[in-house]
């Protein structure tokens, strides 16, 4: 693997996206704009990141900038979750706490156990892997549970009228939201080695590492990512479920206003 792809190779890889766009136009699926916009946005963001990486990691304060980068990624991720359920008060703060804890534990284990040497590039990349895998599930969880309260408040109120407490009235909704949000990550974990060959292991093998050490490193990362997603999703669903009620067990204003 030389890594010398060039712009022509990058454009060639875009051909499959164009085929998908063509199918969308042909079948009137109405996803062509999303496909094109996400592709162009990804290109712009990656080029910008590549340029900034070059500046940061060649500087004398590379590790300090790496910390700034990771903190920035965590803040942006919490903001994305908060926007998904912007009506829930305090969600950004709790999302930031959950994501920060997940990233902190992940990096602490990976570098504390010596799985990777502490270098600026590795520090940023591993934090990005954690956040990149955690964010989709967290966003889906926030969207699912908040819509559950907004769309079906009568069911929650009925359970409260039957004598259920806050936890009892929201148990089914919370469990369903957590399961839906975790399904993609759980399924990806199940097929590792059978269908999917994850990036860290593949990269190490291509770089000449022995198979068993590469597998063990990938296993550690897989467990940490799965745990990070599970923690973040559970915290976010629990926070939104708790914030859906007032202290006297009435539905909160953000639920009733959205009816």
PDB file of C-alpha atoms in Angstrom:
ATOM      1  CA  UNK A   1       0.000   0.000   0.000  1.00  0.00           C
ATOM      2  CA  UNK A   2       1.681   3.199  -1.188  1.00  0.00           C
ATOM      3  CA  UNK A   3      -1.033   5.708  -0.273  1.00  0.00           C
ATOM      4  CA  UNK A   4      -0.207   7.580  -3.494  1.00  0.00           C
ATOM      5  CA  UNK A   5      -3.736   7.756  -4.907  1.00  0.00           C
ATOM      6  CA  UNK A   6      -3.932  11.194  -6.455  1.00  0.00           C
ATOM      7  CA  UNK A   7      -6.933  13.258  -7.440  1.00  0.00           C
ATOM      8  CA  UNK A   8      -7.732  11.044 -10.443  1.00  0.00           C
ATOM      9  CA  UNK A   9      -8.148   8.019  -8.178  1.00  0.00           C
ATOM     10  CA  UNK A  10     -10.367  10.009  -5.817  1.00  0.00           C
ATOM     11  CA  UNK A  11     -12.553  11.107  -8.718  1.00  0.00           C
ATOM     12  CA  UNK A  12     -12.743   7.532  -9.987  1.00  0.00           C
ATOM     13  CA  UNK A  13     -14.057   6.389  -6.616  1.00  0.00           C
ATOM     14  CA  UNK A  14     -16.827   8.999  -6.965  1.00  0.00           C
ATOM     15  CA  UNK A  15     -18.236   7.060  -9.949  1.00  0.00           C
ATOM     16  CA  UNK A  16     -20.188   4.702  -7.675  1.00  0.00           C
ATOM     17  CA  UNK A  17     -21.852   7.698  -6.020  1.00  0.00           C
ATOM     18  CA  UNK A  18     -22.823   8.982  -9.463  1.00  0.00           C
ATOM     19  CA  UNK A  19     -24.368   5.595 -10.260  1.00  0.00           C
ATOM     20  CA  UNK A  20     -26.413   5.818  -7.057  1.00  0.00           C
ATOM     21  CA  UNK A  21     -27.472   9.348  -8.043  1.00  0.00           C
ATOM     22  CA  UNK A  22     -28.510   8.058 -11.466  1.00  0.00           C
ATOM     23  CA  UNK A  23     -30.612   5.298  -9.912  1.00  0.00           C
ATOM     24  CA  UNK A  24     -32.250   7.835  -7.602  1.00  0.00           C
ATOM     25  CA  UNK A  25     -33.150  10.072 -10.534  1.00  0.00           C
ATOM     26  CA  UNK A  26     -34.389   7.130 -12.600  1.00  0.00           C
ATOM     27  CA  UNK A  27     -36.567   5.687  -9.825  1.00  0.00           C
ATOM     28  CA  UNK A  28     -37.477   9.109  -8.384  1.00  0.00           C
ATOM     29  CA  UNK A  29     -36.175   8.176  -4.962  1.00  0.00           C
ATOM     30  CA  UNK A  30     -35.355  11.827  -4.205  1.00  0.00           C
ATOM     31  CA  UNK A  31     -32.050  11.138  -2.435  1.00  0.00           C
ATOM     32  CA  UNK A  32     -29.748  12.471  -5.141  1.00  0.00           C
ATOM     33  CA  UNK A  33     -29.321  15.866  -3.510  1.00  0.00           C
ATOM     34  CA  UNK A  34     -28.418  14.283  -0.177  1.00  0.00           C
ATOM     35  CA  UNK A  35     -25.909  11.968  -1.858  1.00  0.00           C
ATOM     36  CA  UNK A  36     -24.220  14.797  -3.737  1.00  0.00           C
ATOM     37  CA  UNK A  37     -24.252  17.246  -0.849  1.00  0.00           C
ATOM     38  CA  UNK A  38     -22.815  14.699   1.610  1.00  0.00           C
ATOM     39  CA  UNK A  39     -20.126  13.751  -0.928  1.00  0.00           C
ATOM     40  CA  UNK A  40     -19.045  17.341  -1.604  1.00  0.00           C
ATOM     41  CA  UNK A  41     -19.170  18.198   2.084  1.00  0.00           C
ATOM     42  CA  UNK A  42     -17.041  15.160   2.960  1.00  0.00           C
ATOM     43  CA  UNK A  43     -14.481  16.155   0.330  1.00  0.00           C
ATOM     44  CA  UNK A  44     -14.250  19.725   1.595  1.00  0.00           C
ATOM     45  CA  UNK A  45     -13.985  18.638   5.227  1.00  0.00           C
ATOM     46  CA  UNK A  46     -11.345  15.980   4.557  1.00  0.00           C
ATOM     47  CA  UNK A  47      -9.194  18.316   2.469  1.00  0.00           C
ATOM     48  CA  UNK A  48      -9.427  20.932   5.214  1.00  0.00           C
ATOM     49  CA  UNK A  49      -8.582  18.371   7.884  1.00  0.00           C
ATOM     50  CA  UNK A  50      -5.601  17.139   5.877  1.00  0.00           C
ATOM     51  CA  UNK A  51      -4.269  20.665   5.532  1.00  0.00           C
ATOM     52  CA  UNK A  52      -4.772  21.450   9.221  1.00  0.00           C
ATOM     53  CA  UNK A  53      -3.187  18.158  10.251  1.00  0.00           C
ATOM     54  CA  UNK A  54      -0.077  19.083   8.324  1.00  0.00           C
ATOM     55  CA  UNK A  55       0.167  22.440  10.088  1.00  0.00           C
ATOM     56  CA  UNK A  56      -0.606  21.160  13.558  1.00  0.00           C
ATOM     57  CA  UNK A  57       1.517  18.046  13.689  1.00  0.00           C
ATOM     58  CA  UNK A  58       4.571  19.781  12.275  1.00  0.00           C
ATOM     59  CA  UNK A  59       4.416  22.411  15.010  1.00  0.00           C
ATOM     60  CA  UNK A  60       6.360  22.398  18.261  1.00  0.00           C
ATOM     61  CA  UNK A  61       3.130  22.218  20.311  1.00  0.00           C
ATOM     62  CA  UNK A  62       1.604  19.296  18.428  1.00  0.00           C
ATOM     63  CA  UNK A  63       0.260  17.515  21.534  1.00  0.00           C
ATOM     64  CA  UNK A  64      -1.398  20.657  22.836  1.00  0.00           C
ATOM     65  CA  UNK A  65      -3.118  21.156  19.490  1.00  0.00           C
ATOM     66  CA  UNK A  66      -4.145  17.502  19.515  1.00  0.00           C
ATOM     67  CA  UNK A  67      -5.921  18.076  22.836  1.00  0.00           C
ATOM     68  CA  UNK A  68      -7.634  21.154  21.401  1.00  0.00           C
ATOM     69  CA  UNK A  69      -8.708  19.125  18.376  1.00  0.00           C
ATOM     70  CA  UNK A  70     -10.197  16.308  20.466  1.00  0.00           C
ATOM     71  CA  UNK A  71     -12.025  18.735  22.757  1.00  0.00           C
ATOM     72  CA  UNK A  72     -13.388  20.509  19.690  1.00  0.00           C
ATOM     73  CA  UNK A  73     -14.610  17.236  18.176  1.00  0.00           C
ATOM     74  CA  UNK A  74     -16.343  16.340  21.432  1.00  0.00           C
ATOM     75  CA  UNK A  75     -18.042  19.741  21.659  1.00  0.00           C
ATOM     76  CA  UNK A  76     -19.258  19.531  18.066  1.00  0.00           C
ATOM     77  CA  UNK A  77     -20.584  16.007  18.662  1.00  0.00           C
ATOM     78  CA  UNK A  78     -22.519  17.143  21.742  1.00  0.00           C
ATOM     79  CA  UNK A  79     -23.945  20.041  19.736  1.00  0.00           C
ATOM     80  CA  UNK A  80     -25.112  17.665  16.988  1.00  0.00           C
ATOM     81  CA  UNK A  81     -26.957  15.538  19.557  1.00  0.00           C
ATOM     82  CA  UNK A  82     -28.422  18.618  21.203  1.00  0.00           C
ATOM     83  CA  UNK A  83     -29.755  19.890  17.882  1.00  0.00           C
ATOM     84  CA  UNK A  84     -31.518  16.583  17.245  1.00  0.00           C
ATOM     85  CA  UNK A  85     -33.646  17.107  20.360  1.00  0.00           C
ATOM     86  CA  UNK A  86     -33.156  20.819  20.881  1.00  0.00           C
ATOM     87  CA  UNK A  87     -36.371  21.108  22.901  1.00  0.00           C
ATOM     88  CA  UNK A  88     -34.909  19.041  25.764  1.00  0.00           C
ATOM     89  CA  UNK A  89     -33.279  21.364  28.323  1.00  0.00           C
ATOM     90  CA  UNK A  90     -29.714  20.569  29.299  1.00  0.00           C
ATOM     91  CA  UNK A  91     -29.245  17.809  26.721  1.00  0.00           C
ATOM     92  CA  UNK A  92     -26.055  19.321  25.305  1.00  0.00           C
ATOM     93  CA  UNK A  93     -24.422  19.322  28.726  1.00  0.00           C
ATOM     94  CA  UNK A  94     -25.274  15.698  29.468  1.00  0.00           C
ATOM     95  CA  UNK A  95     -24.299  14.640  25.949  1.00  0.00           C
ATOM     96  CA  UNK A  96     -20.954  16.360  26.408  1.00  0.00           C
ATOM     97  CA  UNK A  97     -20.460  14.585  29.736  1.00  0.00           C
ATOM     98  CA  UNK A  98     -21.306  11.172  28.255  1.00  0.00           C
ATOM     99  CA  UNK A  99     -19.142  11.634  25.177  1.00  0.00           C
ATOM    100  CA  UNK A 100     -16.292  13.100  27.197  1.00  0.00           C
ATOM    101  CA  UNK A 101     -16.359  10.141  29.582  1.00  0.00           C
ATOM    102  CA  UNK A 102     -16.420   7.656  26.689  1.00  0.00           C
ATOM    103  CA  UNK A 103     -13.494   9.313  24.918  1.00  0.00           C
ATOM    104  CA  UNK A 104     -11.561   9.751  28.144  1.00  0.00           C
ATOM    105  CA  UNK A 105     -11.882   6.109  29.185  1.00  0.00           C
ATOM    106  CA  UNK A 106     -11.072   4.894  25.672  1.00  0.00           C
ATOM    107  CA  UNK A 107      -7.923   6.979  25.330  1.00  0.00           C
ATOM    108  CA  UNK A 108      -6.899   6.213  28.911  1.00  0.00           C
ATOM    109  CA  UNK A 109      -7.045   2.466  28.296  1.00  0.00           C
ATOM    110  CA  UNK A 110      -5.443   2.518  24.847  1.00  0.00           C
ATOM    111  CA  UNK A 111      -2.511   4.676  25.908  1.00  0.00           C
ATOM    112  CA  UNK A 112      -2.379   3.619  29.559  1.00  0.00           C
ATOM    113  CA  UNK A 113      -2.032  -0.057  28.637  1.00  0.00           C
ATOM    114  CA  UNK A 114       0.498   0.775  25.949  1.00  0.00           C
ATOM    115  CA  UNK A 115      -1.674  -0.450  23.085  1.00  0.00           C
ATOM    116  CA  UNK A 116      -0.510   2.627  21.178  1.00  0.00           C
ATOM    117  CA  UNK A 117       2.312   5.066  21.732  1.00  0.00           C
ATOM    118  CA  UNK A 118       1.097   8.491  22.806  1.00  0.00           C
ATOM    119  CA  UNK A 119       1.555  10.598  19.701  1.00  0.00           C
ATOM    120  CA  UNK A 120      -0.530  13.559  18.487  1.00  0.00           C
ATOM    121  CA  UNK A 121      -1.777  11.864  15.318  1.00  0.00           C
ATOM    122  CA  UNK A 122      -2.707   8.639  17.104  1.00  0.00           C
ATOM    123  CA  UNK A 123      -4.385  10.614  19.899  1.00  0.00           C
ATOM    124  CA  UNK A 124      -6.656  12.480  17.480  1.00  0.00           C
ATOM    125  CA  UNK A 125      -7.367   9.480  15.267  1.00  0.00           C
ATOM    126  CA  UNK A 126      -8.434   7.198  18.141  1.00  0.00           C
ATOM    127  CA  UNK A 127     -10.654   9.911  19.616  1.00  0.00           C
ATOM    128  CA  UNK A 128     -12.192  10.369  16.170  1.00  0.00           C
ATOM    129  CA  UNK A 129     -12.862   6.636  15.862  1.00  0.00           C
ATOM    130  CA  UNK A 130     -14.633   6.652  19.225  1.00  0.00           C
ATOM    131  CA  UNK A 131     -16.747   9.723  18.519  1.00  0.00           C
ATOM    132  CA  UNK A 132     -17.459   8.713  14.925  1.00  0.00           C
ATOM    133  CA  UNK A 133     -18.897   5.390  16.032  1.00  0.00           C
ATOM    134  CA  UNK A 134     -20.722   6.785  19.069  1.00  0.00           C
ATOM    135  CA  UNK A 135     -22.390   9.794  17.463  1.00  0.00           C
ATOM    136  CA  UNK A 136     -24.832   8.035  15.068  1.00  0.00           C
ATOM    137  CA  UNK A 137     -26.295   5.873  17.833  1.00  0.00           C
ATOM    138  CA  UNK A 138     -26.494   8.806  20.238  1.00  0.00           C
ATOM    139  CA  UNK A 139     -28.263  10.978  17.671  1.00  0.00           C
ATOM    140  CA  UNK A 140     -30.741   8.220  16.848  1.00  0.00           C
ATOM    141  CA  UNK A 141     -31.402   7.632  20.540  1.00  0.00           C
ATOM    142  CA  UNK A 142     -32.090  11.321  21.177  1.00  0.00           C
ATOM    143  CA  UNK A 143     -34.389  11.537  18.184  1.00  0.00           C
ATOM    144  CA  UNK A 144     -36.292   8.327  18.955  1.00  0.00           C
ATOM    145  CA  UNK A 145     -36.985   8.910  22.640  1.00  0.00           C
ATOM    146  CA  UNK A 146     -37.902  12.589  22.249  1.00  0.00           C
ATOM    147  CA  UNK A 147     -40.337  11.783  19.433  1.00  0.00           C
ATOM    148  CA  UNK A 148     -41.831   9.015  21.566  1.00  0.00           C
ATOM    149  CA  UNK A 149     -42.842  11.543  24.218  1.00  0.00           C
ATOM    150  CA  UNK A 150     -43.987  14.158  21.754  1.00  0.00           C
ATOM    151  CA  UNK A 151     -45.998  11.798  19.529  1.00  0.00           C
ATOM    152  CA  UNK A 152     -47.560   9.583  22.208  1.00  0.00           C
ATOM    153  CA  UNK A 153     -47.975  11.582  25.422  1.00  0.00           C
ATOM    154  CA  UNK A 154     -51.378  10.015  26.079  1.00  0.00           C
ATOM    155  CA  UNK A 155     -49.830   6.602  26.659  1.00  0.00           C
ATOM    156  CA  UNK A 156     -47.355   8.014  29.159  1.00  0.00           C
ATOM    157  CA  UNK A 157     -50.113   9.924  30.942  1.00  0.00           C
ATOM    158  CA  UNK A 158     -52.256   6.788  31.064  1.00  0.00           C
ATOM    159  CA  UNK A 159     -49.462   4.863  32.753  1.00  0.00           C
ATOM    160  CA  UNK A 160     -48.988   7.654  35.278  1.00  0.00           C
ATOM    161  CA  UNK A 161     -52.714   7.648  36.017  1.00  0.00           C
ATOM    162  CA  UNK A 162     -52.508   3.915  36.731  1.00  0.00           C
ATOM    163  CA  UNK A 163     -49.953   4.570  39.456  1.00  0.00           C
ATOM    164  CA  UNK A 164     -46.672   4.004  37.626  1.00  0.00           C
ATOM    165  CA  UNK A 165     -43.757   6.137  38.729  1.00  0.00           C
ATOM    166  CA  UNK A 166     -41.465   7.992  36.323  1.00  0.00           C
ATOM    167  CA  UNK A 167     -39.243   4.978  35.684  1.00  0.00           C
ATOM    168  CA  UNK A 168     -42.178   2.633  35.168  1.00  0.00           C
ATOM    169  CA  UNK A 169     -44.008   4.960  32.797  1.00  0.00           C
ATOM    170  CA  UNK A 170     -40.956   5.369  30.573  1.00  0.00           C
ATOM    171  CA  UNK A 171     -39.393   1.909  30.823  1.00  0.00           C
ATOM    172  CA  UNK A 172     -40.835   0.525  27.585  1.00  0.00           C
ATOM    173  CA  UNK A 173     -40.111   3.674  25.592  1.00  0.00           C
ATOM    174  CA  UNK A 174     -36.573   3.951  26.933  1.00  0.00           C
ATOM    175  CA  UNK A 175     -35.757   0.287  26.336  1.00  0.00           C
ATOM    176  CA  UNK A 176     -37.102   0.485  22.774  1.00  0.00           C
ATOM    177  CA  UNK A 177     -35.095   3.630  22.007  1.00  0.00           C
ATOM    178  CA  UNK A 178     -31.878   2.128  23.391  1.00  0.00           C
ATOM    179  CA  UNK A 179     -32.347  -1.095  21.432  1.00  0.00           C
ATOM    180  CA  UNK A 180     -32.991   0.734  18.159  1.00  0.00           C
ATOM    181  CA  UNK A 181     -29.955   2.964  18.620  1.00  0.00           C
ATOM    182  CA  UNK A 182     -27.640   0.071  19.521  1.00  0.00           C
ATOM    183  CA  UNK A 183     -28.724  -2.356  16.798  1.00  0.00           C
ATOM    184  CA  UNK A 184     -26.351  -1.039  14.073  1.00  0.00           C
ATOM    185  CA  UNK A 185     -23.285  -1.131  16.338  1.00  0.00           C
ATOM    186  CA  UNK A 186     -24.201  -4.523  17.779  1.00  0.00           C
ATOM    187  CA  UNK A 187     -24.689  -5.963  14.296  1.00  0.00           C
ATOM    188  CA  UNK A 188     -21.367  -4.512  13.122  1.00  0.00           C
ATOM    189  CA  UNK A 189     -19.682  -6.108  16.117  1.00  0.00           C
ATOM    190  CA  UNK A 190     -21.272  -9.487  15.373  1.00  0.00           C
ATOM    191  CA  UNK A 191     -19.932  -9.658  11.810  1.00  0.00           C
ATOM    192  CA  UNK A 192     -16.363  -8.518  12.522  1.00  0.00           C
ATOM    193  CA  UNK A 193     -14.062 -11.113  11.010  1.00  0.00           C
ATOM    194  CA  UNK A 194     -16.886 -12.839   9.132  1.00  0.00           C
ATOM    195  CA  UNK A 195     -17.923 -10.044   6.780  1.00  0.00           C
ATOM    196  CA  UNK A 196     -16.294  -6.840   7.956  1.00  0.00           C
ATOM    197  CA  UNK A 197     -12.533  -6.510   8.334  1.00  0.00           C
ATOM    198  CA  UNK A 198     -12.197  -3.375  10.480  1.00  0.00           C
ATOM    199  CA  UNK A 199      -9.852  -0.564   9.600  1.00  0.00           C
ATOM    200  CA  UNK A 200      -7.371  -0.682  12.459  1.00  0.00           C
ATOM    201  CA  UNK A 201      -6.609  -4.373  12.000  1.00  0.00           C
ATOM    202  CA  UNK A 202      -6.503  -4.033   8.219  1.00  0.00           C
ATOM    203  CA  UNK A 203      -4.166  -1.058   8.429  1.00  0.00           C
ATOM    204  CA  UNK A 204      -1.795  -2.890  10.764  1.00  0.00           C
ATOM    205  CA  UNK A 205      -1.749  -5.950   8.514  1.00  0.00           C
ATOM    206  CA  UNK A 206      -1.049  -3.830   5.451  1.00  0.00           C
ATOM    207  CA  UNK A 207       1.733  -2.124   7.371  1.00  0.00           C
ATOM    208  CA  UNK A 208       3.352  -5.516   7.996  1.00  0.00           C
ATOM    209  CA  UNK A 209       2.199  -6.383  11.526  1.00  0.00           C
ATOM    210  CA  UNK A 210       1.702  -9.970  12.623  1.00  0.00           C
ATOM    211  CA  UNK A 211      -1.953 -11.145  12.432  1.00  0.00           C
ATOM    212  CA  UNK A 212      -2.470 -11.997  16.124  1.00  0.00           C
ATOM    213  CA  UNK A 213      -1.241  -8.668  17.563  1.00  0.00           C
ATOM    214  CA  UNK A 214      -3.343  -6.844  14.947  1.00  0.00           C
ATOM    215  CA  UNK A 215      -6.400  -8.870  15.946  1.00  0.00           C
ATOM    216  CA  UNK A 216      -5.874  -8.190  19.658  1.00  0.00           C
ATOM    217  CA  UNK A 217      -5.526  -4.443  19.084  1.00  0.00           C
ATOM    218  CA  UNK A 218      -8.688  -4.468  17.005  1.00  0.00           C
ATOM    219  CA  UNK A 219     -10.512  -6.444  19.700  1.00  0.00           C
ATOM    220  CA  UNK A 220      -9.598  -3.866  22.345  1.00  0.00           C
ATOM    221  CA  UNK A 221     -10.824  -1.029  20.110  1.00  0.00           C
ATOM    222  CA  UNK A 222     -14.007  -2.947  19.242  1.00  0.00           C
ATOM    223  CA  UNK A 223     -14.894  -3.477  22.895  1.00  0.00           C
ATOM    224  CA  UNK A 224     -14.166   0.148  23.764  1.00  0.00           C
ATOM    225  CA  UNK A 225     -16.261   1.447  20.864  1.00  0.00           C
ATOM    226  CA  UNK A 226     -19.187  -0.859  21.671  1.00  0.00           C
ATOM    227  CA  UNK A 227     -19.035   0.172  25.314  1.00  0.00           C
ATOM    228  CA  UNK A 228     -18.809   3.863  24.392  1.00  0.00           C
ATOM    229  CA  UNK A 229     -21.894   3.638  22.218  1.00  0.00           C
ATOM    230  CA  UNK A 230     -23.773   1.725  24.910  1.00  0.00           C
ATOM    231  CA  UNK A 231     -22.896   4.226  27.624  1.00  0.00           C
ATOM    232  CA  UNK A 232     -23.660   7.317  25.548  1.00  0.00           C
ATOM    233  CA  UNK A 233     -26.983   5.963  24.267  1.00  0.00           C
ATOM    234  CA  UNK A 234     -28.105   4.845  27.734  1.00  0.00           C
ATOM    235  CA  UNK A 235     -27.181   8.176  29.340  1.00  0.00           C
ATOM    236  CA  UNK A 236     -28.912  10.253  26.663  1.00  0.00           C
ATOM    237  CA  UNK A 237     -32.111   8.199  26.743  1.00  0.00           C
ATOM    238  CA  UNK A 238     -32.175   8.289  30.550  1.00  0.00           C
ATOM    239  CA  UNK A 239     -31.662  12.057  30.627  1.00  0.00           C
ATOM    240  CA  UNK A 240     -34.406  12.761  28.110  1.00  0.00           C
ATOM    241  CA  UNK A 241     -36.790  10.394  29.886  1.00  0.00           C
ATOM    242  CA  UNK A 242     -36.102  12.140  33.199  1.00  0.00           C
ATOM    243  CA  UNK A 243     -36.456  15.593  31.656  1.00  0.00           C
ATOM    244  CA  UNK A 244     -39.863  14.672  30.213  1.00  0.00           C
ATOM    245  CA  UNK A 245     -41.512  15.175  33.633  1.00  0.00           C
ATOM    246  CA  UNK A 246     -41.863  17.889  36.208  1.00  0.00           C
ATOM    247  CA  UNK A 247     -41.183  17.198  39.878  1.00  0.00           C
ATOM    248  CA  UNK A 248     -44.874  16.463  40.469  1.00  0.00           C
ATOM    249  CA  UNK A 249     -44.962  13.894  37.632  1.00  0.00           C
ATOM    250  CA  UNK A 250     -46.631  16.010  34.976  1.00  0.00           C
ATOM    251  CA  UNK A 251     -45.294  16.063  31.435  1.00  0.00           C
ATOM    252  CA  UNK A 252     -42.746  18.812  30.997  1.00  0.00           C
ATOM    253  CA  UNK A 253     -43.403  21.938  28.973  1.00  0.00           C
ATOM    254  CA  UNK A 254     -41.168  20.850  26.091  1.00  0.00           C
ATOM    255  CA  UNK A 255     -43.422  17.803  25.614  1.00  0.00           C
ATOM    256  CA  UNK A 256     -46.751  19.584  25.876  1.00  0.00           C
ATOM    257  CA  UNK A 257     -45.677  22.539  23.729  1.00  0.00           C
ATOM    258  CA  UNK A 258     -44.788  20.226  20.868  1.00  0.00           C
ATOM    259  CA  UNK A 259     -48.206  18.597  20.676  1.00  0.00           C
TER     260      UNK A 259
END
